[in-house]
XYZ file of C-alpha atoms in Angstrom:
557
model
C 76.459 167.825 138.142
C 78.946 169.400 140.318
C 80.881 167.411 143.171
C 79.161 170.121 145.345
C 76.145 168.858 144.939
C 77.690 165.283 146.026
C 79.037 166.759 148.512
C 75.986 168.506 149.964
C 73.659 165.336 149.491
C 73.868 163.761 153.006
C 72.559 160.430 151.372
C 75.188 159.570 149.947
C 77.863 159.839 153.465
C 80.414 161.521 151.943
C 83.228 163.026 153.721
C 85.674 165.775 152.231
C 89.377 165.059 152.973
C 91.000 167.435 149.943
C 90.340 169.803 147.655
C 88.345 172.028 148.545
C 89.162 174.515 146.124
C 88.154 171.980 143.231
C 84.934 171.064 144.238
C 83.067 172.985 140.754
C 84.232 170.593 138.733
C 81.702 168.659 137.036
C 81.040 164.947 137.104
C 80.230 163.228 133.613
C 80.165 159.751 134.858
C 80.901 157.465 137.791
C 83.638 154.517 137.556
C 84.243 151.941 139.947
C 87.945 149.939 140.573
C 90.064 148.101 142.324
C 92.670 148.241 139.654
C 96.295 149.116 140.227
C 95.913 150.881 137.093
C 92.782 151.477 135.395
C 93.560 154.098 132.661
C 92.415 152.515 129.944
C 88.989 152.192 131.126
C 89.218 155.751 132.503
C 87.930 159.191 129.628
C 87.694 161.946 132.428
C 85.482 163.576 134.343
C 84.503 160.816 136.334
C 83.948 160.074 140.157
C 86.130 157.310 140.933
C 85.358 154.592 143.839
C 87.993 152.277 145.461
C 87.910 150.101 148.245
C 91.504 150.404 148.438
C 91.659 146.616 147.201
C 94.941 147.783 144.825
C 96.873 149.572 148.289
C 99.415 147.029 149.742
C 101.415 149.577 151.333
C 102.170 153.387 151.654
C 104.428 153.858 148.101
C 101.211 152.794 146.305
C 99.034 155.668 146.511
C 101.240 158.111 144.609
C 101.477 155.933 141.109
C 97.266 155.377 141.566
C 96.843 159.180 141.761
C 98.782 160.217 139.349
C 97.280 157.952 137.087
C 93.821 159.235 138.058
C 94.827 162.964 137.731
C 96.481 162.390 134.558
C 93.316 161.040 133.357
C 91.349 164.501 134.061
C 88.957 162.179 136.936
C 87.222 164.851 138.833
C 87.258 163.298 141.961
C 88.637 160.151 143.874
C 85.460 158.018 146.795
C 87.661 156.032 148.970
C 85.565 153.508 151.317
C 85.790 152.471 154.140
C 84.351 149.741 154.941
C 87.539 147.864 154.587
C 90.862 149.631 156.093
C 88.908 152.089 158.148
C 90.081 155.677 157.896
C 91.371 156.297 154.337
C 95.421 156.381 154.626
C 97.217 159.487 155.106
C 99.207 158.865 152.250
C 96.464 158.644 149.946
C 94.920 162.008 151.339
C 98.544 163.573 151.018
C 98.776 162.280 147.238
C 95.647 163.819 146.313
C 96.710 167.120 147.826
C 100.052 166.758 145.218
C 98.283 166.542 142.436
C 94.959 168.743 143.503
C 92.545 165.602 143.074
C 89.777 166.101 145.738
C 88.697 163.329 148.007
C 86.145 162.136 149.971
C 86.132 159.181 152.130
C 82.653 157.087 151.385
C 81.209 155.715 155.351
C 80.895 151.906 155.852
C 77.021 152.066 155.907
C 76.834 153.230 152.049
C 77.072 151.236 148.534
C 78.851 152.093 146.073
C 75.609 150.954 144.106
C 74.115 153.956 146.059
C 76.424 156.586 145.065
C 76.651 155.461 141.330
C 73.075 155.154 140.836
C 72.431 159.086 142.150
C 75.587 160.151 140.057
C 73.868 158.241 136.556
C 70.536 159.638 137.499
C 71.314 162.760 138.224
C 73.506 163.126 134.822
C 71.082 161.766 132.781
C 67.775 162.664 134.715
C 67.422 166.089 132.580
C 67.429 164.079 129.103
C 65.226 161.131 130.676
C 62.755 162.034 132.697
C 61.014 158.776 132.365
C 64.637 156.813 133.838
C 65.134 158.905 136.513
C 61.271 158.331 137.431
C 61.774 154.213 137.347
C 64.851 154.127 139.264
C 63.914 155.816 142.249
C 61.165 154.148 142.548
C 63.348 151.106 141.977
C 66.275 151.635 144.515
C 66.739 148.263 145.732
C 67.630 147.365 142.499
C 71.770 147.723 143.195
C 71.826 147.700 146.631
C 74.102 144.623 147.187
C 72.395 142.001 149.061
C 70.106 139.454 146.726
C 66.651 141.748 147.707
C 68.440 144.197 144.994
C 67.142 141.997 142.330
C 70.209 142.738 139.669
C 69.259 143.694 136.092
C 66.611 141.409 136.082
C 64.606 144.712 138.134
C 66.100 147.383 135.504
C 64.423 144.605 132.492
C 60.665 144.381 134.740
C 60.523 148.335 134.791
C 61.412 148.079 130.772
C 58.798 146.084 129.964
C 56.244 147.664 133.217
C 56.698 151.470 132.213
C 57.786 151.352 128.633
C 56.510 148.454 127.404
C 59.905 147.486 125.830
C 60.833 143.850 125.953
C 64.524 143.180 126.685
C 67.475 140.887 127.997
C 71.044 141.051 128.769
C 73.414 138.620 127.236
C 76.829 137.115 127.871
C 79.031 137.711 124.468
C 78.740 133.871 124.245
C 75.410 133.884 123.677
C 73.718 132.725 127.828
C 71.014 134.202 129.248
C 71.957 136.663 132.064
C 68.891 138.317 132.881
C 65.584 139.362 131.205
C 62.543 140.631 131.955
C 59.548 138.998 133.118
C 56.811 140.408 131.288
C 58.811 139.833 127.853
C 57.023 136.592 127.715
C 58.919 133.202 127.378
C 62.949 133.025 127.694
C 64.579 133.272 124.561
C 65.574 130.447 122.515
C 69.302 129.595 123.228
C 70.364 129.660 119.331
C 68.267 133.190 119.043
C 70.470 134.455 122.045
C 73.899 133.096 120.333
C 72.900 134.780 116.792
C 72.587 138.278 119.046
C 75.600 137.926 120.685
C 77.297 137.072 117.176
C 75.592 140.290 115.707
C 76.951 142.258 118.703
C 80.608 140.969 118.128
C 80.716 141.522 114.873
C 79.501 145.380 114.990
C 81.304 145.551 118.027
C 85.223 144.231 115.442
C 83.403 147.179 112.497
C 83.727 149.886 115.404
C 80.344 151.041 114.670
C 79.142 152.939 117.563
C 76.427 150.893 118.807
C 73.051 150.427 119.023
C 73.279 148.021 116.416
C 70.000 147.473 114.302
C 69.550 143.861 113.309
C 66.580 141.567 112.439
C 66.201 137.870 113.102
C 63.469 136.082 111.823
C 61.425 139.267 110.596
C 62.052 140.522 114.291
C 64.079 143.765 114.829
C 66.869 144.132 117.495
C 68.564 146.629 118.951
C 72.410 145.762 120.441
C 73.338 147.874 122.905
C 77.216 147.167 124.873
C 77.163 146.849 128.484
C 80.676 148.080 129.630
C 82.184 148.645 132.953
C 80.405 151.379 134.864
C 82.255 155.085 133.747
C 84.033 153.419 130.742
C 83.731 155.420 127.327
C 83.857 153.167 123.516
C 87.329 154.924 123.370
C 88.459 154.203 126.941
C 90.222 150.368 125.773
C 93.289 151.274 123.364
C 91.952 148.026 121.231
C 88.826 146.922 120.560
C 89.628 143.961 121.016
C 90.765 144.409 124.322
C 87.223 144.096 125.970
C 85.006 141.919 122.980
C 85.125 139.270 124.153
C 83.886 139.909 127.985
C 81.202 142.553 126.995
C 77.557 142.011 127.922
C 74.384 143.442 125.794
C 71.471 144.451 125.901
C 69.127 143.177 123.519
C 66.011 145.298 122.875
C 62.920 143.973 121.148
C 62.337 147.165 118.902
C 63.854 149.251 115.976
C 65.619 151.965 118.023
C 66.941 153.440 114.274
C 64.483 156.240 114.732
C 64.425 156.644 118.483
C 65.165 160.219 119.842
C 67.700 161.461 121.974
C 65.876 161.378 124.670
C 64.798 157.196 124.154
C 68.529 155.975 123.405
C 69.745 158.422 126.040
C 67.325 156.693 128.586
C 68.865 152.663 127.558
C 72.520 153.948 127.783
C 71.855 155.206 131.396
C 70.115 151.223 131.638
C 73.460 149.642 130.451
C 75.032 152.241 132.686
C 73.014 150.692 135.938
C 73.373 146.987 134.493
C 77.349 147.658 134.402
C 76.821 148.331 138.237
C 75.610 145.141 138.456
C 78.236 143.395 136.066
C 81.262 145.370 138.267
C 80.285 143.818 141.821
C 80.177 140.515 139.734
C 84.013 140.680 138.617
C 84.461 142.385 142.341
C 82.909 138.965 143.549
C 85.481 137.039 141.243
C 88.377 138.837 143.152
C 88.784 136.275 146.046
C 88.769 132.590 143.460
C 90.950 134.615 141.064
C 93.509 134.816 143.831
C 92.687 131.084 145.052
C 93.521 129.997 141.662
C 96.471 131.886 141.035
C 97.725 130.961 144.365
C 97.342 127.258 143.799
C 98.664 127.522 139.990
C 102.360 129.087 141.836
C 102.290 126.211 144.050
C 102.421 123.615 141.468
C 104.595 125.498 138.392
C 107.507 125.758 141.589
C 106.909 122.315 142.094
C 105.953 122.477 146.351
C 105.027 119.716 148.179
C 101.521 117.813 148.065
C 100.728 118.768 151.097
C 100.966 122.574 150.642
C 99.265 122.253 147.868
C 96.442 119.981 149.472
C 96.513 122.720 151.780
C 95.381 125.569 150.487
C 93.057 123.501 148.354
C 91.260 122.678 150.784
C 90.951 126.444 151.317
C 89.745 126.985 147.967
C 87.058 123.787 148.696
C 84.713 125.655 150.354
C 84.450 129.120 147.894
C 83.867 127.016 144.774
C 81.679 124.109 146.819
C 80.145 125.756 149.485
C 78.132 123.060 151.942
C 80.223 120.047 150.124
C 81.140 117.028 152.611
C 84.241 115.330 150.685
C 87.356 116.663 148.992
C 86.255 117.714 145.595
C 88.094 115.631 142.635
C 89.596 118.574 140.354
C 90.167 119.556 136.426
C 91.917 121.842 134.816
C 91.095 123.934 131.767
C 94.053 125.702 129.712
C 92.813 128.721 127.576
C 94.965 130.820 125.079
C 93.138 133.815 123.348
C 96.066 134.648 120.341
C 95.399 138.152 117.940
C 97.257 138.544 114.858
C 99.280 142.096 114.956
C 98.548 145.384 117.662
C 100.027 144.983 121.347
C 97.533 143.387 123.219
C 97.192 141.086 126.608
C 95.749 138.605 125.853
C 95.735 137.091 130.094
C 92.917 139.015 131.167
C 90.823 138.575 128.488
C 91.450 134.772 128.215
C 90.596 134.684 131.664
C 87.285 136.348 131.683
C 86.851 134.857 128.587
C 87.172 130.976 129.976
C 85.301 132.270 133.743
C 81.855 132.620 131.210
C 82.583 129.356 129.120
C 82.696 127.478 131.880
C 79.544 128.540 133.391
C 77.162 126.063 132.129
C 75.205 127.192 128.830
C 71.754 126.373 130.694
C 72.222 128.701 133.530
C 70.898 132.090 134.194
C 72.610 134.724 135.897
C 75.801 136.146 136.984
C 75.660 133.465 140.352
C 76.445 130.233 138.591
C 80.361 131.992 137.470
C 80.479 132.433 141.277
C 82.096 129.134 141.399
C 85.090 129.019 139.061
C 88.732 130.101 139.536
C 90.698 131.130 136.983
C 93.772 132.472 136.997
C 96.185 134.262 134.204
C 99.901 133.908 133.553
C 101.146 135.920 130.223
C 98.937 134.711 127.131
C 97.666 132.008 129.169
C 94.315 131.551 131.330
C 93.725 128.792 133.753
C 91.050 127.660 135.345
C 91.216 125.486 138.347
C 87.678 123.276 137.843
C 86.033 121.945 141.556
C 84.248 118.491 140.520
C 81.873 116.991 143.154
C 83.502 113.167 144.552
C 82.533 110.612 142.364
C 81.637 107.351 144.340
C 84.053 105.005 144.784
C 82.624 102.465 142.456
C 83.350 105.070 139.672
C 87.302 105.931 139.044
C 86.216 109.573 137.502
C 87.388 109.183 134.108
C 84.597 110.542 132.559
C 83.261 113.158 134.867
C 84.002 116.238 134.628
C 84.180 118.901 131.334
C 84.072 117.253 127.631
C 85.611 119.506 125.563
C 83.807 119.360 122.543
C 80.228 120.293 124.761
C 82.621 122.636 126.773
C 82.401 124.917 122.993
C 79.267 123.155 121.074
C 76.859 126.034 121.813
C 79.940 128.914 121.747
C 81.946 128.809 118.986
C 79.286 130.764 116.820
C 79.587 134.196 118.650
C 83.144 134.209 119.158
C 84.063 132.907 116.122
C 82.020 136.324 115.255
C 83.839 138.087 117.413
C 87.353 136.696 116.767
C 86.876 137.988 112.990
C 89.488 137.071 110.941
C 92.570 137.789 113.139
C 91.892 136.012 116.272
C 91.563 132.672 118.055
C 90.865 130.601 120.809
C 92.354 127.082 121.545
C 91.788 125.267 124.513
C 92.418 122.122 126.664
C 91.022 120.141 128.968
C 92.000 117.675 131.584
C 91.127 115.277 133.063
C 89.949 114.547 136.840
C 92.623 114.103 139.149
C 91.680 112.915 142.711
C 93.828 115.074 144.953
C 97.058 117.954 145.152
C 99.631 115.395 143.736
C 97.682 114.628 140.404
C 97.137 118.196 140.128
C 101.191 119.279 138.053
C 100.152 116.252 136.011
C 96.570 118.151 135.029
C 97.930 121.277 134.221
C 100.623 119.586 132.010
C 98.029 117.374 130.447
C 95.747 120.383 129.803
C 98.394 122.806 128.328
C 99.245 119.819 126.257
C 95.741 119.184 124.875
C 95.305 123.466 124.228
C 98.419 122.726 122.079
C 96.873 119.984 120.070
C 94.342 121.998 119.732
C 96.316 125.203 117.979
C 97.739 122.666 115.971
C 93.645 122.324 114.294
C 92.174 124.600 111.664
C 89.467 126.940 112.659
C 89.429 130.039 114.948
C 87.764 128.582 117.819
C 89.211 124.790 118.737
C 89.228 122.894 122.062
C 90.729 119.257 122.844
C 90.507 117.271 125.754
C 92.757 114.576 127.517
C 90.948 111.352 125.448
C 92.916 112.835 122.382
C 96.419 112.322 123.931
C 96.146 108.759 124.033
C 95.264 108.414 120.389
C 98.110 108.108 117.379
C 95.295 110.630 116.148
C 97.194 113.365 118.033
C 100.464 113.049 116.003
C 98.786 113.896 112.348
C 98.116 117.875 113.360
C 102.210 118.199 114.022
C 102.786 116.672 110.596
C 104.200 119.319 108.025
C 101.492 120.628 105.777
C 104.000 119.634 102.627
C 104.764 116.271 104.067
C 100.726 115.629 104.348
C 100.102 116.302 100.315
C 102.945 114.538 99.886
C 101.782 111.602 101.638
C 98.469 111.597 100.613
C 99.183 113.007 97.026
C 100.893 109.463 96.848
C 98.439 107.223 98.054
C 95.228 108.728 97.057
C 95.861 110.356 93.711
C 95.868 107.444 91.839
C 92.157 105.990 93.137
C 91.042 109.633 93.288
C 91.342 110.071 89.353
C 90.206 106.581 88.833
C 86.460 107.122 90.452
C 87.043 110.287 87.982
C 87.162 108.792 85.115
C 85.124 105.507 86.183
C 82.757 106.733 88.957
C 84.086 103.085 90.775
C 83.609 104.798 94.281
C 87.370 103.070 94.882
C 87.426 105.918 98.029
C 84.050 105.164 99.567
C 84.773 101.636 99.194
C 88.573 102.270 100.820
C 86.977 103.649 103.438
C 84.509 101.090 104.522
C 86.654 98.677 104.163
C 89.331 100.328 107.299
C 86.058 101.266 109.590
C 85.315 97.323 109.056
C 88.292 96.366 110.455
C 88.618 94.413 106.694
C 85.801 92.248 107.837
C 84.582 91.067 103.770
C 80.902 90.417 105.342
C 80.834 93.811 106.896
C 82.067 95.900 104.376
C 79.929 93.930 101.654
C 76.781 94.691 103.523
C 77.293 98.063 104.727
C 77.710 99.237 101.027
C 75.417 96.824 99.795
C 77.439 94.942 97.422
C 78.190 90.968 96.964
C 81.217 90.168 98.166
C 82.660 88.855 94.832
C 82.110 92.942 94.000
C 83.800 94.132 96.897
C 87.105 91.504 96.087
C 87.338 93.582 92.580
C 86.829 97.105 93.673
C 89.979 95.958 96.738
C 91.819 94.093 94.207
C 92.089 97.230 92.000
C 92.688 99.595 94.678
C 96.028 97.683 95.424
C 96.730 97.540 91.591
C 96.610 101.362 91.612
C 98.708 101.834 94.812
C 100.945 99.178 94.856
C 99.519 98.191 98.020
C 98.765 95.459 100.299
C 95.348 95.531 102.221
C 96.234 92.476 104.080
C 98.956 93.594 105.383
C 99.206 96.031 108.454
C 100.940 98.601 107.392
C 99.694 98.813 104.384
C 95.739 99.574 106.315
C 97.542 101.979 108.421
C 99.263 104.593 106.158
C 95.529 104.171 103.729
C 94.276 105.322 106.888
C 96.348 107.990 107.896
C 96.373 109.114 104.640
C 92.523 109.473 104.585
C 92.907 110.775 107.776
C 94.663 113.567 106.738
C 93.614 114.605 103.291
């Protein structure tokens, strides 16, 4: 479709501010952005919609417009809802770069324009989708009556007999059609997400066909509005944040018209995704402000004042001031110039959503900032009663990754890692700096472990086990070999089970009776085995030092 056709559509509320000679340009897609540099998400031919949140002063307009012009976008449409009239500096910048500029009336939602463009661009090849969208315009509105992705999926089920679900990259069920039957089991959602992430890392173009439990599924990636698969410089920049559309069907033999239909649906759902991300802007800014105050050593009273602003946003309706937890995440890739901070931020926002919650709304209560390659979440917790100190409340590191480790490992493949650290709950601004350092230290403990996805909590920072990951590998091997190899050799030759006996003896705190009962042995037999261990190693298991050495050797082996 051409720009002239958009201008002639009264319902879109577009007013031309410049570029009348360029109205015959072809529009190939639409993208909503408030990034200062959206170039990585542009592939050319888009109508770019912006609320001007990127503009801080007049000097910002020239570089923003230059980036759009270099990317080959068709036109820019600026909303009047926030700033009123479109600034003159933006008008002049667009004129210099021959970029058509429209003003969008404050009464018109960007979703309305997006829906119109998507429908027109794909309408000739997918008339059934155009008819569906035309009957349900409300689904793309910004209010709660719009219905969001669920409405789109209901229409796929009722009009096209397609059962479909929208999943997050960690396998959380975001939306599903009511006609699709019972919700997908959590383990199936996680497996589908893992399959999509694995396919995305190979660079294969979707949809991806998989068969799980004898049922074929076709997986369609859902990317930000207007972003083509080639827009990102590296797939690792977005693989851990893209949603996916899972369809209960084999799309390998579908005609082009039907494939275009589903691709159009993913664009419509992407609008909802973009709206959710835009809604996070305030929370991200709050987290960034609090983080900067904490890291620069601001007075507790100043931090407390900022927290009082954040609390009603993150926990609306809360009477008392909440407690707070800090979660730190880092995503690391081998090779490539990848900005990992935004990746970790988006991923942490998803991980911290209750895995049993559906829909995007629960994530609206998470404030995550990023600095460098690190993402930092400020998690509010309802204040516990006075008879508890809150030390056991909130997020636990092990539970945090229990349901997402599988999908994330698939997306990380063999060249990425995710490590997380979780602080204890703190009750005031004075404790926030300590909580941040605690979470960062816990993340370093997690990073010292093996595995693609690791987490550590504050509970582990008070244990001797904390020291073990930092012992150099060659020292660990030499220490364990010196103590345990004689026992392993003896067990191989005599099937004496000295190693299991040693483990049980230490776990029973050296109690002969309890250890013999656990191993179903006579006490004299146990004494014989322990004597053999002491003889082979020249150690004395009645001495605390030797018990501790054996304990550490077993933990490090």
